[in-house]
Short mmCIF file of C-alpha atoms in Angstrom, two decimals:
data_model
loop_
_atom_site.label_atom_id
_atom_site.label_comp_id
_atom_site.label_asym_id
_atom_site.label_seq_id
_atom_site.Cartn_x
_atom_site.Cartn_y
_atom_site.Cartn_z
CA UNK A 1 -11.30 24.04 -37.18
CA UNK A 2 -15.03 24.19 -36.48
CA UNK A 3 -16.69 27.38 -35.24
CA UNK A 4 -20.32 27.46 -34.26
CA UNK A 5 -22.18 29.99 -36.39
CA UNK A 6 -20.83 32.36 -39.11
CA UNK A 7 -17.85 34.34 -37.87
CA UNK A 8 -14.54 36.00 -38.87
CA UNK A 9 -12.07 33.94 -36.80
CA UNK A 10 -8.37 34.44 -36.21
CA UNK A 11 -5.90 33.06 -33.67
CA UNK A 12 -3.25 34.37 -31.31
CA UNK A 13 -0.48 31.81 -30.75
CA UNK A 14 1.76 32.44 -27.78
CA UNK A 15 4.91 30.50 -26.76
CA UNK A 16 6.93 32.00 -23.84
CA UNK A 17 7.42 35.68 -24.85
CA UNK A 18 6.54 35.23 -28.49
CA UNK A 19 3.13 36.00 -29.92
CA UNK A 20 2.01 35.58 -33.53
CA UNK A 21 -1.36 36.08 -35.19
CA UNK A 22 -2.98 34.15 -38.00
CA UNK A 23 -4.83 35.91 -40.84
CA UNK A 24 -8.56 36.57 -40.34
CA UNK A 25 -10.83 34.27 -42.41
CA UNK A 26 -14.07 36.07 -43.06
CA UNK A 27 -17.62 34.58 -42.97
CA UNK A 28 -16.78 30.97 -42.44
CA UNK A 29 -17.92 28.20 -40.17
CA UNK A 30 -14.99 25.95 -40.95
CA UNK A 31 -11.79 28.04 -41.13
CA UNK A 32 -8.61 26.40 -42.38
CA UNK A 33 -5.50 28.56 -41.84
CA UNK A 34 -2.88 26.07 -43.09
CA UNK A 35 -0.14 28.18 -41.58
CA UNK A 36 3.21 26.98 -40.19
CA UNK A 37 4.96 28.71 -37.31
CA UNK A 38 8.40 28.00 -35.98
CA UNK A 39 9.33 28.96 -32.41
CA UNK A 40 12.70 29.00 -30.69
CA UNK A 41 11.93 27.26 -27.40
CA UNK A 42 14.14 28.21 -24.47
CA UNK A 43 12.34 26.17 -21.86
CA UNK A 44 10.60 22.91 -22.85
CA UNK A 45 8.48 23.18 -19.70
CA UNK A 46 6.63 26.21 -21.03
CA UNK A 47 3.20 25.99 -22.70
CA UNK A 48 1.66 26.56 -26.11
CA UNK A 49 -1.31 28.92 -25.81
CA UNK A 50 -3.82 29.40 -28.63
CA UNK A 51 -6.69 31.87 -28.35
CA UNK A 52 -9.40 32.09 -31.01
CA UNK A 53 -11.32 35.33 -31.58
CA UNK A 54 -14.13 36.51 -33.85
CA UNK A 55 -13.08 39.80 -35.46
CA UNK A 56 -15.64 42.63 -35.60
CA UNK A 57 -15.36 46.29 -36.41
CA UNK A 58 -14.35 47.68 -33.02
CA UNK A 59 -13.78 44.64 -30.90
CA UNK A 60 -12.71 40.99 -30.79
CA UNK A 61 -15.22 38.42 -29.48
CA UNK A 62 -13.53 35.61 -27.57
CA UNK A 63 -14.46 32.15 -28.87
CA UNK A 64 -12.17 29.85 -26.97
CA UNK A 65 -8.57 28.89 -26.12
CA UNK A 66 -6.29 25.88 -25.74
CA UNK A 67 -3.27 25.45 -23.49
CA UNK A 68 -0.88 22.59 -24.17
CA UNK A 69 2.48 21.60 -22.58
CA UNK A 70 5.42 21.94 -24.94
CA UNK A 71 6.62 18.50 -23.94
CA UNK A 72 3.45 17.05 -25.42
CA UNK A 73 3.76 19.07 -28.62
CA UNK A 74 4.91 16.20 -30.81
CA UNK A 75 1.68 14.83 -32.15
CA UNK A 76 -1.61 15.70 -33.77
CA UNK A 77 -4.10 17.45 -31.45
CA UNK A 78 -7.85 17.68 -32.02
CA UNK A 79 -9.49 19.17 -28.98
CA UNK A 80 -12.43 21.34 -27.96
CA UNK A 81 -11.85 25.00 -27.20
CA UNK A 82 -12.21 26.08 -23.62
CA UNK A 83 -13.40 29.27 -21.93
CA UNK A 84 -11.09 32.03 -20.64
CA UNK A 85 -10.55 30.23 -17.31
CA UNK A 86 -9.71 26.96 -19.14
CA UNK A 87 -12.30 25.14 -17.08
CA UNK A 88 -15.34 24.67 -19.38
CA UNK A 89 -16.00 24.04 -23.00
CA UNK A 90 -15.96 27.11 -25.27
CA UNK A 91 -17.17 27.44 -28.91
CA UNK A 92 -15.93 24.95 -31.44
CA UNK A 93 -12.89 22.76 -31.71
CA UNK A 94 -9.40 23.16 -33.11
CA UNK A 95 -7.11 20.85 -35.08
CA UNK A 96 -3.35 21.35 -35.06
CA UNK A 97 -0.21 19.38 -35.78
CA UNK A 98 2.96 20.07 -33.82
CA UNK A 99 6.49 18.84 -33.73
CA UNK A 100 9.15 19.25 -31.04
CA UNK A 101 12.86 18.92 -31.64
CA UNK A 102 15.13 19.36 -28.58
CA UNK A 103 18.28 18.17 -26.89
CA UNK A 104 17.38 16.22 -23.68
CA UNK A 105 20.75 17.05 -22.00
CA UNK A 106 20.43 20.76 -22.66
CA UNK A 107 16.76 20.66 -21.58
CA UNK A 108 17.74 18.98 -18.31
CA UNK A 109 20.39 21.61 -17.63
CA UNK A 110 17.99 24.40 -18.46
CA UNK A 111 15.49 22.92 -16.01
CA UNK A 112 17.90 23.72 -13.14
CA UNK A 113 18.25 27.37 -14.19
CA UNK A 114 15.84 30.18 -13.37
CA UNK A 115 12.84 30.42 -15.67
CA UNK A 116 12.53 33.39 -17.97
CA UNK A 117 10.02 36.01 -16.90
CA UNK A 118 6.82 35.89 -18.86
CA UNK A 119 6.28 39.39 -20.15
CA UNK A 120 2.90 38.48 -21.69
CA UNK A 121 1.55 37.44 -18.34
CA UNK A 122 -1.19 39.72 -16.89
CA UNK A 123 -1.40 40.28 -13.16
CA UNK A 124 -4.60 38.66 -11.90
CA UNK A 125 -7.14 40.79 -10.03
CA UNK A 126 -8.92 39.70 -6.86
CA UNK A 127 -11.93 37.56 -7.69
CA UNK A 128 -14.16 35.77 -5.18
CA UNK A 129 -14.38 32.67 -7.38
CA UNK A 130 -10.57 32.47 -7.72
CA UNK A 131 -10.20 32.97 -4.00
CA UNK A 132 -12.64 30.14 -3.29
CA UNK A 133 -10.89 27.89 -5.81
CA UNK A 134 -7.54 28.45 -4.17
CA UNK A 135 -9.02 27.85 -0.75
CA UNK A 136 -10.45 24.53 -1.94
CA UNK A 137 -7.05 23.53 -3.28
CA UNK A 138 -5.43 24.23 0.05
CA UNK A 139 -8.27 22.47 1.82
CA UNK A 140 -7.80 19.40 -0.35
CA UNK A 141 -4.11 19.27 0.57
CA UNK A 142 -4.93 19.79 4.24
CA UNK A 143 -7.45 16.94 3.96
CA UNK A 144 -4.73 14.58 2.75
CA UNK A 145 -2.40 15.66 5.52
CA UNK A 146 -5.17 15.24 8.09
CA UNK A 147 -5.93 11.79 6.76
CA UNK A 148 -2.26 10.89 7.16
CA UNK A 149 -2.39 12.20 10.73
CA UNK A 150 -5.50 10.11 11.45
CA UNK A 151 -3.78 7.06 10.05
CA UNK A 152 -0.74 7.63 12.29
CA UNK A 153 -3.12 8.26 15.24
CA UNK A 154 -4.76 4.88 14.66
CA UNK A 155 -1.37 3.20 14.67
CA UNK A 156 -0.43 5.14 17.79
CA UNK A 157 -3.69 4.12 19.56
CA UNK A 158 -3.18 0.42 18.70
CA UNK A 159 -6.68 0.15 17.18
CA UNK A 160 -5.29 -2.65 15.03
CA UNK A 161 -2.66 -4.44 17.06
CA UNK A 162 -1.18 -6.30 14.07
CA UNK A 163 -0.61 -3.03 12.08
CA UNK A 164 0.70 -1.22 15.14
CA UNK A 165 3.15 -4.05 15.92
CA UNK A 166 4.39 -4.05 12.30
CA UNK A 167 4.79 -0.24 12.43
CA UNK A 168 6.80 -0.55 15.67
CA UNK A 169 9.13 -3.20 14.17
CA UNK A 170 9.59 -1.11 11.02
CA UNK A 171 10.37 1.94 13.11
CA UNK A 172 13.00 0.10 15.09
CA UNK A 173 14.49 -1.37 11.91
CA UNK A 174 14.64 1.96 10.11
CA UNK A 175 16.15 3.89 13.02
CA UNK A 176 18.80 1.26 13.74
CA UNK A 177 19.83 0.81 10.11
CA UNK A 178 19.15 4.35 8.85
CA UNK A 179 21.84 5.98 6.63
CA UNK A 180 21.68 9.28 4.90
CA UNK A 181 21.52 7.75 1.38
CA UNK A 182 18.17 6.22 2.26
CA UNK A 183 16.44 9.66 2.04
CA UNK A 184 16.88 10.13 -1.78
CA UNK A 185 16.38 6.36 -2.17
CA UNK A 186 12.98 6.54 -0.50
CA UNK A 187 12.01 9.58 -2.59
CA UNK A 188 12.99 7.74 -5.74
CA UNK A 189 11.00 4.69 -4.58
CA UNK A 190 7.90 6.89 -4.15
CA UNK A 191 8.25 8.34 -7.63
CA UNK A 192 8.73 4.91 -9.22
CA UNK A 193 5.80 3.50 -7.29
CA UNK A 194 3.51 6.33 -8.34
CA UNK A 195 4.57 5.68 -11.99
CA UNK A 196 3.64 2.03 -11.57
CA UNK A 197 0.40 3.03 -9.90
CA UNK A 198 -0.51 5.17 -12.91
CA UNK A 199 0.44 2.77 -15.68
CA UNK A 200 0.08 -0.68 -14.07
CA UNK A 201 -2.88 -0.10 -11.79
CA UNK A 202 -1.39 -0.14 -8.27
CA UNK A 203 -2.97 1.83 -5.46
CA UNK A 204 -1.37 5.22 -4.96
CA UNK A 205 -0.07 6.40 -1.63
CA UNK A 206 -2.93 8.87 -1.30
CA UNK A 207 -5.38 5.96 -1.68
CA UNK A 208 -3.58 4.01 1.00
CA UNK A 209 -3.71 6.96 3.37
CA UNK A 210 -7.39 7.84 2.92
CA UNK A 211 -9.61 4.95 3.75
CA UNK A 212 -12.70 4.11 1.73
CA UNK A 213 -15.12 5.72 4.16
CA UNK A 214 -13.36 9.03 4.10
CA UNK A 215 -13.06 8.98 0.27
CA UNK A 216 -16.76 8.27 -0.06
CA UNK A 217 -17.61 11.08 2.33
CA UNK A 218 -15.36 13.57 0.53
CA UNK A 219 -16.78 12.56 -2.86
CA UNK A 220 -20.33 13.07 -1.53
CA UNK A 221 -19.43 16.51 -0.24
CA UNK A 222 -17.91 17.42 -3.59
CA UNK A 223 -21.01 16.21 -5.42
CA UNK A 224 -23.18 18.28 -3.19
CA UNK A 225 -21.03 21.38 -3.66
CA UNK A 226 -20.95 20.90 -7.42
CA UNK A 227 -24.67 20.21 -7.81
CA UNK A 228 -26.13 22.68 -5.38
CA UNK A 229 -26.87 26.26 -6.48
CA UNK A 230 -26.23 28.51 -3.58
CA UNK A 231 -28.20 31.66 -3.05
CA UNK A 232 -26.51 35.03 -2.61
CA UNK A 233 -26.85 34.82 1.21
CA UNK A 234 -25.36 31.32 1.23
CA UNK A 235 -22.45 32.51 -0.90
CA UNK A 236 -21.85 35.49 1.38
CA UNK A 237 -21.84 33.19 4.40
CA UNK A 238 -19.39 30.83 2.71
CA UNK A 239 -17.04 33.73 1.89
CA UNK A 240 -17.27 35.00 5.46
CA UNK A 241 -16.56 31.55 6.80
CA UNK A 242 -13.51 31.22 4.58
CA UNK A 243 -12.26 34.73 5.55
CA UNK A 244 -12.76 33.84 9.21
CA UNK A 245 -10.75 30.64 8.76
CA UNK A 246 -7.93 32.53 7.01
CA UNK A 247 -7.98 35.23 9.69
CA UNK A 248 -7.77 32.71 12.56
CA UNK A 249 -4.99 30.80 10.76
CA UNK A 250 -2.94 33.93 10.24
CA UNK A 251 -3.45 34.85 13.88
CA UNK A 252 -2.33 31.40 15.04
CA UNK A 253 0.85 31.48 12.91
CA UNK A 254 1.71 35.02 13.96
CA UNK A 255 1.06 34.32 17.63
CA UNK A 256 3.30 31.24 17.78
CA UNK A 257 6.11 33.05 15.91
CA UNK A 258 5.88 35.94 18.37
CA UNK A 259 5.87 33.47 21.32
CA UNK A 260 9.01 31.85 20.08
CA UNK A 261 10.63 35.30 19.77
CA UNK A 262 9.53 36.16 23.33
CA UNK A 263 11.25 33.04 24.65
CA UNK A 264 14.58 34.53 23.63
CA UNK A 265 14.04 38.08 24.74
CA UNK A 266 13.06 37.15 28.32
CA UNK A 267 9.55 38.59 28.15
CA UNK A 268 8.55 36.05 30.84
CA UNK A 269 11.78 35.37 32.75
CA UNK A 270 10.43 32.20 34.43
CA UNK A 271 9.64 30.57 31.02
CA UNK A 272 12.89 31.81 29.43
CA UNK A 273 14.81 30.24 32.32
CA UNK A 274 12.93 26.97 31.82
CA UNK A 275 13.78 27.02 28.10
CA UNK A 276 17.46 27.77 28.74
CA UNK A 277 17.64 24.90 31.28
CA UNK A 278 15.99 22.46 28.84
CA UNK A 279 18.34 23.54 26.02
CA UNK A 280 21.43 23.06 28.18
CA UNK A 281 20.15 19.64 29.31
CA UNK A 282 19.48 18.67 25.68
CA UNK A 283 22.97 19.81 24.70
CA UNK A 284 24.55 17.53 27.34
CA UNK A 285 22.35 14.57 26.37
CA UNK A 286 23.19 14.96 22.68
CA UNK A 287 26.86 15.32 23.49
CA UNK A 288 27.12 12.04 25.46
CA UNK A 289 24.51 9.92 23.69
CA UNK A 290 24.21 9.08 19.97
CA UNK A 291 21.24 10.66 18.27
CA UNK A 292 20.16 7.32 16.81
CA UNK A 293 19.58 5.77 20.22
CA UNK A 294 17.74 8.88 21.52
CA UNK A 295 15.36 8.78 18.54
CA UNK A 296 14.95 5.04 19.01
CA UNK A 297 14.04 5.41 22.69
CA UNK A 298 11.66 8.31 22.02
CA UNK A 299 9.85 6.46 19.29
CA UNK A 300 9.48 3.25 21.20
CA UNK A 301 8.09 5.20 24.13
CA UNK A 302 5.61 7.06 21.91
CA UNK A 303 4.44 3.99 20.03
CA UNK A 304 4.00 1.79 23.10
CA UNK A 305 2.58 4.28 25.64
CA UNK A 306 -1.01 3.44 24.65
CA UNK A 307 -0.22 -0.26 24.84
CA UNK A 308 1.21 0.08 28.32
CA UNK A 309 -1.42 2.57 29.53
CA UNK A 310 -4.68 2.61 27.54
CA UNK A 311 -5.94 5.57 29.50
CA UNK A 312 -2.96 7.76 28.65
CA UNK A 313 -3.81 11.15 27.23
CA UNK A 314 -1.48 12.56 24.61
CA UNK A 315 0.57 15.49 25.68
CA UNK A 316 2.35 18.01 23.41
CA UNK A 317 4.90 19.49 25.74
CA UNK A 318 6.40 21.99 23.37
CA UNK A 319 3.05 23.43 22.20
CA UNK A 320 1.85 23.53 25.86
CA UNK A 321 4.93 25.46 26.82
CA UNK A 322 4.54 27.95 23.94
CA UNK A 323 0.86 28.44 24.79
CA UNK A 324 1.91 29.83 28.18
CA UNK A 325 3.88 32.62 26.45
CA UNK A 326 1.96 35.73 25.48
CA UNK A 327 2.06 37.09 21.94
CA UNK A 328 2.77 40.69 21.19
CA UNK A 329 -0.92 41.50 20.97
CA UNK A 330 -1.53 39.88 24.42
CA UNK A 331 1.47 41.78 25.84
CA UNK A 332 0.03 45.04 24.67
CA UNK A 333 -3.37 44.10 26.13
CA UNK A 334 -1.73 43.25 29.51
CA UNK A 335 0.32 46.46 29.63
CA UNK A 336 -0.39 48.40 32.79
CA UNK A 337 -1.25 52.10 32.30
CA UNK A 338 -0.75 54.39 35.30
CA UNK A 339 -1.83 57.97 35.66
CA UNK A 340 1.75 59.20 35.24
CA UNK A 341 2.30 57.24 32.08
CA UNK A 342 -1.10 58.24 30.74
CA UNK A 343 -0.30 61.97 31.32
CA UNK A 344 3.15 61.54 29.80
CA UNK A 345 1.65 59.86 26.70
CA UNK A 346 -0.96 62.52 26.48
CA UNK A 347 1.62 65.28 26.57
CA UNK A 348 3.69 63.52 23.91
CA UNK A 349 0.67 63.04 21.71
CA UNK A 350 -0.55 66.63 22.26
CA UNK A 351 0.01 68.81 19.16
CA UNK A 352 2.61 71.49 19.64
CA UNK A 353 1.48 75.05 18.90
CA UNK A 354 3.70 77.16 16.76
CA UNK A 355 4.81 80.51 18.12
CA UNK A 356 3.16 82.08 15.05
CA UNK A 357 -0.13 80.42 15.90
CA UNK A 358 -2.84 82.78 17.11
#
């Protein structure tokens, strides 16, 4: 190992719920522990965590840490230490040699069982940086889903007639010949294709979905975010914007869930009657017609409506129907308060005096 500056280093080594400590080597820049540790691994998907500290009289100064998957612990590692968040380079580098012996069949069976609770894990506290990091992760996933939606929208709008025609033919072929075994077969095909994309050099599905212009724009935005130093006001505005987005998203999800509930409890009888009529009609159609042909007719109509009528505006009937239903908050806002009900509520909310009260 190599530590910058004179120090008294030692290591904590953690695997699952086992923690061991190396001896402290005093006043050295190049500590060599030459210690062997043997761990009984219960789950090969756990990690090997090594934390290096500088021992002082009343405290331990953190120097760096390393986190390695157990499955990769069968070789010689020489890597730089990282900071506490495992994001940036810490102080020095570490050299270790590991060996893993396991039964693949038992490991596969153990993978399907619940993981053992990590008793050494510390509950994280709320931190603005961590909140922003998690938000960016969700935003990145939403960007991929949005890119997929835009790609489908371009097919739907017949912007490229050749691609749209091929998509229509593939849709008809898949629906007509679809069997249930094709679902795991397609998932296996995606996994194998991504393996080939990693080791052979094919384009991944994410690259196919996101076109070059969008990727360039996203990379530029990331470069700007990484290179720009925001002031305190800008950071506060960013946090407020993120909080507002989360607040509106939670309101949207809660409102639609309450509206679905209000369909069944006849909050608006007219809309509940419409829903019951539509469900009864759907039941009759599904009883007399095969589902395959219903899906085929629906898909052909959706994919060709722009070709038949270029001025057609897309209509989401189900979302439009649910938008007419009030949420619980809107119902409370629309509740009529009369004088009698106001007096009755006031009398119920009025504190009752005890007979011993003077």
